[in-house]
XYZ file of C-alpha atoms in Angstrom:
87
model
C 21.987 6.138 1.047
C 19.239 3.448 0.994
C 17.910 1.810 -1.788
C 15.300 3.492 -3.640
C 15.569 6.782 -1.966
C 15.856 9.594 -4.572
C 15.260 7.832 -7.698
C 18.434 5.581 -7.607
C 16.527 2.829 -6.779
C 13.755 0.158 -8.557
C 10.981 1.686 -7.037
C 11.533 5.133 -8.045
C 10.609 7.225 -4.530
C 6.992 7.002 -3.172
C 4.102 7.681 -4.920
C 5.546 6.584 -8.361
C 5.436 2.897 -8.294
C 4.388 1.244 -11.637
C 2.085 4.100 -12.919
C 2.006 2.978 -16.150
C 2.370 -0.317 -16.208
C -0.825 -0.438 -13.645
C -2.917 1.292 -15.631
C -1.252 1.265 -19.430
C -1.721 5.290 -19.441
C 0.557 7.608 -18.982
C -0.027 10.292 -15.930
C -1.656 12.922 -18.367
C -3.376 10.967 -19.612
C -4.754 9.458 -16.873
C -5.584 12.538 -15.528
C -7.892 13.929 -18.541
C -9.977 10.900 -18.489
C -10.915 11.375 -14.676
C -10.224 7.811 -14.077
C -11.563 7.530 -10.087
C -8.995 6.415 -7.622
C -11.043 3.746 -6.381
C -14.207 1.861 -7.798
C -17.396 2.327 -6.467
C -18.305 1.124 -3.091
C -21.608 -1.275 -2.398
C -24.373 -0.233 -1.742
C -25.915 -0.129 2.258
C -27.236 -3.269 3.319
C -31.287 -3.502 3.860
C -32.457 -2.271 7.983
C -32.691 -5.752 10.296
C -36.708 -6.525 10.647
C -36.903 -5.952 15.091
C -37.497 -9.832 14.936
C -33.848 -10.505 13.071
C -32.095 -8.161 15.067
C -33.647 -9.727 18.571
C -32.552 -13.691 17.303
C -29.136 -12.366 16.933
C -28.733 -10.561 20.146
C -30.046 -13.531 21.819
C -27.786 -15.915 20.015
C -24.599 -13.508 20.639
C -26.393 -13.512 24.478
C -25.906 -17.449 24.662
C -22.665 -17.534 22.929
C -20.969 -14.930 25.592
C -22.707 -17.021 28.330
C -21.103 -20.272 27.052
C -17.828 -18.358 27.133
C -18.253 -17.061 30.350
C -18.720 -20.600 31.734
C -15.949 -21.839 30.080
C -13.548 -19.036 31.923
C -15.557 -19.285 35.191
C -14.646 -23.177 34.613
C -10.987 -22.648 34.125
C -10.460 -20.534 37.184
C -11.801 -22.981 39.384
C -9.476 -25.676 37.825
C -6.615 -23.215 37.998
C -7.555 -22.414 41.571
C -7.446 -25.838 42.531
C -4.563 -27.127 41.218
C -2.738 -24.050 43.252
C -4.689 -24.936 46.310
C -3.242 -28.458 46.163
C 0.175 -27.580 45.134
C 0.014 -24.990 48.352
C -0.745 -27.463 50.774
């Protein structure tokens, strides 16, 4: 038997971890106030104007090209190295 399994442990089975002492209600009552399982979310964030949305492609654009040149980059050292060790 493992710990916790059937109520013989601390955490007393899934589902029924530290009910009360979360929330400093019992389960009925709880229930009756209609207390919401999670708090409200925020609220959408305002549409991108064409101009923002264009700046940020373009800088994501130059930030993938930088990357790119930095692989590109590496192969060619990699590629050399293993052309001189192969002669």
């Amino acid at each position: 038997m493992y710990p916790g399994q059937r109520f013989f442990g601390r955490g007393g089975g899934r589902g029924r971890r530290n009910w009360y002492y979360a929330t400093g209600l019992t389960g009925w009552q709880r229930a009756s106030m209609g207390m919401p399982a999670f708090d409200g979310a925020y609220p959408y964030a305002p549409e991108m104007t064409p101009k923002q949305e264009a700046d940020i492609l373009k800088n994501e654009a130059d930030i993938l090209k930088k990357q790119l040149e930095d692989i590109q980059s590496r192969i060619e050292t990699l590629e050399k190295a293993q052309g001189t060790k192969s002669e």
